[in-house]
Amino acid sequence: MRKAGFVVLFLCSIGTAYADQIATLGDGRQVLLKDDGTYQIQPSAPKEHETASYADLKLVDLKVDIKELEGQRIRTLGKGMYVGDMFMLTDPATAFDMNGIAVDISKVPREMRKWIVTNCATGCRATVEGEVRSDIHGFMPGIMADTVRGR
């Protein structure tokens, strides 16, 4: 009789041993694995650039005031050109702008960089959000991009 009671107690504890668990996928998303066999993708915490506020700034104003804007988080629109391993933002109203702004895209998510490589070799309209820095590519002022979106 004691064996039967032990077996019943053991079988009852098996159901409680399986509790909901959280698994992390290869892309960083988290999934709640429920004990009933279903799952639910968890909302992710916003990344820094998703919660940061950006000052809207015309490209010409960025060019004129770039030294004073160091450290500011800005959003600007321009014509992007991807040449070599550099992304430059130029005035879309000018046919040939020799005074582009350097944009460091090294911290931009892969899919955004892929969009740039695919669409901006001959020019694309793009909105860039990021921080104005004096040391883009180690020697020039420009934008350390958080996001680049096509227009």
C-alpha positions as protocol buffer text, in pm:
chain_id: "A"
residue {
  index: 1
  type: MET
  ca { x: 0 y: 0 z: 0 }
}
residue {
  index: 2
  type: ARG
  ca { x: 286 y: 235 z: 77 }
}
residue {
  index: 3
  type: LYS
  ca { x: 431 y: 163 z: -265 }
}
residue {
  index: 4
  type: ALA
  ca { x: 103 y: 256 z: -432 }
}
residue {
  index: 5
  type: GLY
  ca { x: 87 y: 582 z: -234 }
}
residue {
  index: 6
  type: PHE
  ca { x: 446 y: 661 z: -332 }
}
residue {
  index: 7
  type: VAL
  ca { x: 375 y: 591 z: -702 }
}
residue {
  index: 8
  type: VAL
  ca { x: 63 y: 815 z: -695 }
}
residue {
  index: 9
  type: LEU
  ca { x: 261 y: 1092 z: -522 }
}
residue {
  index: 10
  type: PHE
  ca { x: 543 y: 1055 z: -778 }
}
residue {
  index: 11
  type: LEU
  ca { x: 303 y: 1067 z: -1074 }
}
residue {
  index: 12
  type: CYS
  ca { x: 135 y: 1380 z: -935 }
}
residue {
  index: 13
  type: SER
  ca { x: 470 y: 1553 z: -896 }
}
residue {
  index: 14
  type: ILE
  ca { x: 564 y: 1490 z: -1260 }
}
residue {
  index: 15
  type: GLY
  ca { x: 293 y: 1730 z: -1379 }
}
residue {
  index: 16
  type: THR
  ca { x: 428 y: 2009 z: -1160 }
}
residue {
  index: 17
  type: ALA
  ca { x: 788 y: 1947 z: -1261 }
}
residue {
  index: 18
  type: TYR
  ca { x: 719 y: 2084 z: -1606 }
}
residue {
  index: 19
  type: ALA
  ca { x: 677 y: 2455 z: -1568 }
}
residue {
  index: 20
  type: ASP
  ca { x: 688 y: 2729 z: -1827 }
}
residue {
  index: 21
  type: GLN
  ca { x: 1041 y: 2799 z: -1947 }
}
residue {
  index: 22
  type: ILE
  ca { x: 1199 y: 3084 z: -2141 }
}
residue {
  index: 23
  type: ALA
  ca { x: 1429 y: 3000 z: -2431 }
}
residue {
  index: 24
  type: THR
  ca { x: 1648 y: 3244 z: -2623 }
}
residue {
  index: 25
  type: LEU
  ca { x: 1657 y: 3213 z: -3001 }
}
residue {
  index: 26
  type: GLY
  ca { x: 1968 y: 3265 z: -3213 }
}
residue {
  index: 27
  type: ASP
  ca { x: 1857 y: 3618 z: -3307 }
}
residue {
  index: 28
  type: GLY
  ca { x: 1822 y: 3719 z: -2940 }
}
residue {
  index: 29
  type: ARG
  ca { x: 1443 y: 3699 z: -2914 }
}
residue {
  index: 30
  type: GLN
  ca { x: 1300 y: 3519 z: -2613 }
}
residue {
  index: 31
  type: VAL
  ca { x: 1019 y: 3264 z: -2632 }
}
residue {
  index: 32
  type: LEU
  ca { x: 803 y: 3144 z: -2344 }
}
residue {
  index: 33
  type: LEU
  ca { x: 764 y: 2766 z: -2380 }
}
residue {
  index: 34
  type: LYS
  ca { x: 444 y: 2671 z: -2201 }
}
residue {
  index: 35
  type: ASP
  ca { x: 394 y: 2336 z: -2036 }
}
residue {
  index: 36
  type: ASP
  ca { x: 85 y: 2272 z: -2253 }
}
residue {
  index: 37
  type: GLY
  ca { x: 306 y: 2261 z: -2566 }
}
residue {
  index: 38
  type: THR
  ca { x: 232 y: 2612 z: -2689 }
}
residue {
  index: 39
  type: TYR
  ca { x: 472 y: 2906 z: -2703 }
}
residue {
  index: 40
  type: GLN
  ca { x: 462 y: 3283 z: -2692 }
}
residue {
  index: 41
  type: ILE
  ca { x: 728 y: 3519 z: -2827 }
}
residue {
  index: 42
  type: GLN
  ca { x: 815 y: 3767 z: -2555 }
}
residue {
  index: 43
  type: PRO
  ca { x: 824 y: 4140 z: -2620 }
}
residue {
  index: 44
  type: SER
  ca { x: 1184 y: 4256 z: -2633 }
}
residue {
  index: 45
  type: ALA
  ca { x: 1320 y: 4544 z: -2432 }
}
residue {
  index: 46
  type: PRO
  ca { x: 1369 y: 4845 z: -2655 }
}
residue {
  index: 47
  type: LYS
  ca { x: 1724 y: 4904 z: -2769 }
}
residue {
  index: 48
  type: GLU
  ca { x: 1890 y: 5233 z: -2679 }
}
residue {
  index: 49
  type: HIS
  ca { x: 1839 y: 5384 z: -3025 }
}
residue {
  index: 50
  type: GLU
  ca { x: 1467 y: 5295 z: -3016 }
}
residue {
  index: 51
  type: THR
  ca { x: 1407 y: 5498 z: -2700 }
}
residue {
  index: 52
  type: ALA
  ca { x: 1644 y: 5784 z: -2773 }
}
residue {
  index: 53
  type: SER
  ca { x: 1498 y: 6109 z: -2894 }
}
residue {
  index: 54
  type: TYR
  ca { x: 1652 y: 6270 z: -3199 }
}
residue {
  index: 55
  type: ALA
  ca { x: 1648 y: 6634 z: -3304 }
}
residue {
  index: 56
  type: ASP
  ca { x: 1528 y: 6677 z: -3662 }
}
residue {
  index: 57
  type: LEU
  ca { x: 1792 y: 6869 z: -3853 }
}
residue {
  index: 58
  type: LYS
  ca { x: 1826 y: 6968 z: -4217 }
}
residue {
  index: 59
  type: LEU
  ca { x: 2143 y: 6837 z: -4377 }
}
residue {
  index: 60
  type: VAL
  ca { x: 2261 y: 7187 z: -4466 }
}
residue {
  index: 61
  type: ASP
  ca { x: 2232 y: 7292 z: -4098 }
}
residue {
  index: 62
  type: LEU
  ca { x: 2429 y: 6984 z: -3993 }
}
residue {
  index: 63
  type: LYS
  ca { x: 2705 y: 7077 z: -4239 }
}
residue {
  index: 64
  type: VAL
  ca { x: 2722 y: 7437 z: -4112 }
}
residue {
  index: 65
  type: ASP
  ca { x: 2705 y: 7354 z: -3737 }
}
residue {
  index: 66
  type: ILE
  ca { x: 2868 y: 7011 z: -3723 }
}
residue {
  index: 67
  type: LYS
  ca { x: 3141 y: 7109 z: -3473 }
}
residue {
  index: 68
  type: GLU
  ca { x: 2889 y: 7263 z: -3232 }
}
residue {
  index: 69
  type: LEU
  ca { x: 2662 y: 6959 z: -3260 }
}
residue {
  index: 70
  type: GLU
  ca { x: 2921 y: 6709 z: -3132 }
}
residue {
  index: 71
  type: GLY
  ca { x: 2749 y: 6453 z: -2909 }
}
residue {
  index: 72
  type: GLN
  ca { x: 2396 y: 6552 z: -3016 }
}
residue {
  index: 73
  type: ARG
  ca { x: 2151 y: 6287 z: -3133 }
}
residue {
  index: 74
  type: ILE
  ca { x: 2004 y: 6395 z: -3467 }
}
residue {
  index: 75
  type: ARG
  ca { x: 1780 y: 6276 z: -3750 }
}
residue {
  index: 76
  type: THR
  ca { x: 1848 y: 6401 z: -4102 }
}
residue {
  index: 77
  type: LEU
  ca { x: 1746 y: 6318 z: -4457 }
}
residue {
  index: 78
  type: GLY
  ca { x: 1975 y: 6310 z: -4756 }
}
residue {
  index: 79
  type: LYS
  ca { x: 2095 y: 6124 z: -5062 }
}
residue {
  index: 80
  type: GLY
  ca { x: 2312 y: 5835 z: -4951 }
}
residue {
  index: 81
  type: MET
  ca { x: 2606 y: 5700 z: -5147 }
}
residue {
  index: 82
  type: TYR
  ca { x: 2784 y: 5379 z: -5053 }
}
residue {
  index: 83
  type: VAL
  ca { x: 3135 y: 5385 z: -5199 }
}
residue {
  index: 84
  type: GLY
  ca { x: 3407 y: 5141 z: -5097 }
}
residue {
  index: 85
  type: ASP
  ca { x: 3331 y: 5084 z: -4733 }
}
residue {
  index: 86
  type: MET
  ca { x: 3205 y: 5438 z: -4667 }
}
residue {
  index: 87
  type: PHE
  ca { x: 2851 y: 5572 z: -4656 }
}
residue {
  index: 88
  type: MET
  ca { x: 2817 y: 5942 z: -4736 }
}
residue {
  index: 89
  type: LEU
  ca { x: 2507 y: 6155 z: -4698 }
}
residue {
  index: 90
  type: THR
  ca { x: 2472 y: 6441 z: -4947 }
}
residue {
  index: 91
  type: ASP
  ca { x: 2217 y: 6713 z: -5020 }
}
residue {
  index: 92
  type: PRO
  ca { x: 1933 y: 6560 z: -5224 }
}
residue {
  index: 93
  type: ALA
  ca { x: 1856 y: 6898 z: -5385 }
}
residue {
  index: 94
  type: THR
  ca { x: 2205 y: 6920 z: -5533 }
}
residue {
  index: 95
  type: ALA
  ca { x: 2295 y: 6721 z: -5843 }
}
residue {
  index: 96
  type: PHE
  ca { x: 2656 y: 6672 z: -5735 }
}
residue {
  index: 97
  type: ASP
  ca { x: 2734 y: 6755 z: -5371 }
}
residue {
  index: 98
  type: MET
  ca { x: 3110 y: 6746 z: -5309 }
}
residue {
  index: 99
  type: ASN
  ca { x: 3063 y: 6812 z: -4935 }
}
residue {
  index: 100
  type: GLY
  ca { x: 2895 y: 6501 z: -4806 }
}
residue {
  index: 101
  type: ILE
  ca { x: 2867 y: 6398 z: -4442 }
}
residue {
  index: 102
  type: ALA
  ca { x: 3041 y: 6073 z: -4345 }
}
residue {
  index: 103
  type: VAL
  ca { x: 2812 y: 5817 z: -4180 }
}
residue {
  index: 104
  type: ASP
  ca { x: 2959 y: 5529 z: -3980 }
}
residue {
  index: 105
  type: ILE
  ca { x: 2719 y: 5236 z: -4031 }
}
residue {
  index: 106
  type: SER
  ca { x: 2920 y: 4977 z: -3836 }
}
residue {
  index: 107
  type: LYS
  ca { x: 2665 y: 4963 z: -3550 }
}
residue {
  index: 108
  type: VAL
  ca { x: 2358 y: 4959 z: -3773 }
}
residue {
  index: 109
  type: PRO
  ca { x: 2173 y: 4624 z: -3775 }
}
residue {
  index: 110
  type: ARG
  ca { x: 2280 y: 4383 z: -4049 }
}
residue {
  index: 111
  type: GLU
  ca { x: 1956 y: 4408 z: -4249 }
}
residue {
  index: 112
  type: MET
  ca { x: 1994 y: 4788 z: -4266 }
}
residue {
  index: 113
  type: ARG
  ca { x: 2356 y: 4755 z: -4381 }
}
residue {
  index: 114
  type: LYS
  ca { x: 2243 y: 4502 z: -4644 }
}
residue {
  index: 115
  type: TRP
  ca { x: 1981 y: 4748 z: -4766 }
}
residue {
  index: 116
  type: ILE
  ca { x: 2251 y: 5018 z: -4795 }
}
residue {
  index: 117
  type: VAL
  ca { x: 2488 y: 4792 z: -4989 }
}
residue {
  index: 118
  type: THR
  ca { x: 2208 y: 4678 z: -5219 }
}
residue {
  index: 119
  type: ASN
  ca { x: 2037 y: 5013 z: -5282 }
}
residue {
  index: 120
  type: CYS
  ca { x: 2286 y: 5295 z: -5231 }
}
residue {
  index: 121
  type: ALA
  ca { x: 2578 y: 5224 z: -5465 }
}
residue {
  index: 122
  type: THR
  ca { x: 2434 y: 5468 z: -5718 }
}
residue {
  index: 123
  type: GLY
  ca { x: 2246 y: 5682 z: -5466 }
}
residue {
  index: 124
  type: CYS
  ca { x: 1940 y: 5643 z: -5247 }
}
residue {
  index: 125
  type: ARG
  ca { x: 1723 y: 5869 z: -5035 }
}
residue {
  index: 126
  type: ALA
  ca { x: 1779 y: 5784 z: -4670 }
}
residue {
  index: 127
  type: THR
  ca { x: 1697 y: 5907 z: -4322 }
}
residue {
  index: 128
  type: VAL
  ca { x: 1983 y: 5867 z: -4076 }
}
residue {
  index: 129
  type: GLU
  ca { x: 1945 y: 5873 z: -3698 }
}
residue {
  index: 130
  type: GLY
  ca { x: 2254 y: 5883 z: -3481 }
}
residue {
  index: 131
  type: GLU
  ca { x: 2509 y: 6083 z: -3286 }
}
residue {
  index: 132
  type: VAL
  ca { x: 2721 y: 6361 z: -3432 }
}
residue {
  index: 133
  type: ARG
  ca { x: 3086 y: 6270 z: -3379 }
}
residue {
  index: 134
  type: SER
  ca { x: 3420 y: 6428 z: -3468 }
}
residue {
  index: 135
  type: ASP
  ca { x: 3601 y: 6100 z: -3534 }
}
residue {
  index: 136
  type: ILE
  ca { x: 3407 y: 5907 z: -3798 }
}
residue {
  index: 137
  type: HIS
  ca { x: 3645 y: 5664 z: -3969 }
}
residue {
  index: 138
  type: GLY
  ca { x: 3910 y: 5796 z: -3730 }
}
residue {
  index: 139
  type: PHE
  ca { x: 3958 y: 6141 z: -3878 }
}
residue {
  index: 140
  type: MET
  ca { x: 3648 y: 6329 z: -3993 }
}
residue {
  index: 141
  type: PRO
  ca { x: 3328 y: 6468 z: -3843 }
}
residue {
  index: 142
  type: GLY
  ca { x: 3004 y: 6289 z: -3925 }
}
residue {
  index: 143
  type: ILE
  ca { x: 2729 y: 6069 z: -3785 }
}
residue {
  index: 144
  type: MET
  ca { x: 2764 y: 5745 z: -3586 }
}
residue {
  index: 145
  type: ALA
  ca { x: 2440 y: 5591 z: -3718 }
}
residue {
  index: 146
  type: ASP
  ca { x: 2190 y: 5403 z: -3505 }
}
residue {
  index: 147
  type: THR
  ca { x: 1949 y: 5356 z: -3795 }
}
residue {
  index: 148
  type: VAL
  ca { x: 1938 y: 5418 z: -4169 }
}
residue {
  index: 149
  type: ARG
  ca { x: 1601 y: 5394 z: -4339 }
}
residue {
  index: 150
  type: GLY
  ca { x: 1518 y: 5422 z: -4705 }
}
residue {
  index: 151
  type: ARG
  ca { x: 1268 y: 5682 z: -4821 }
}
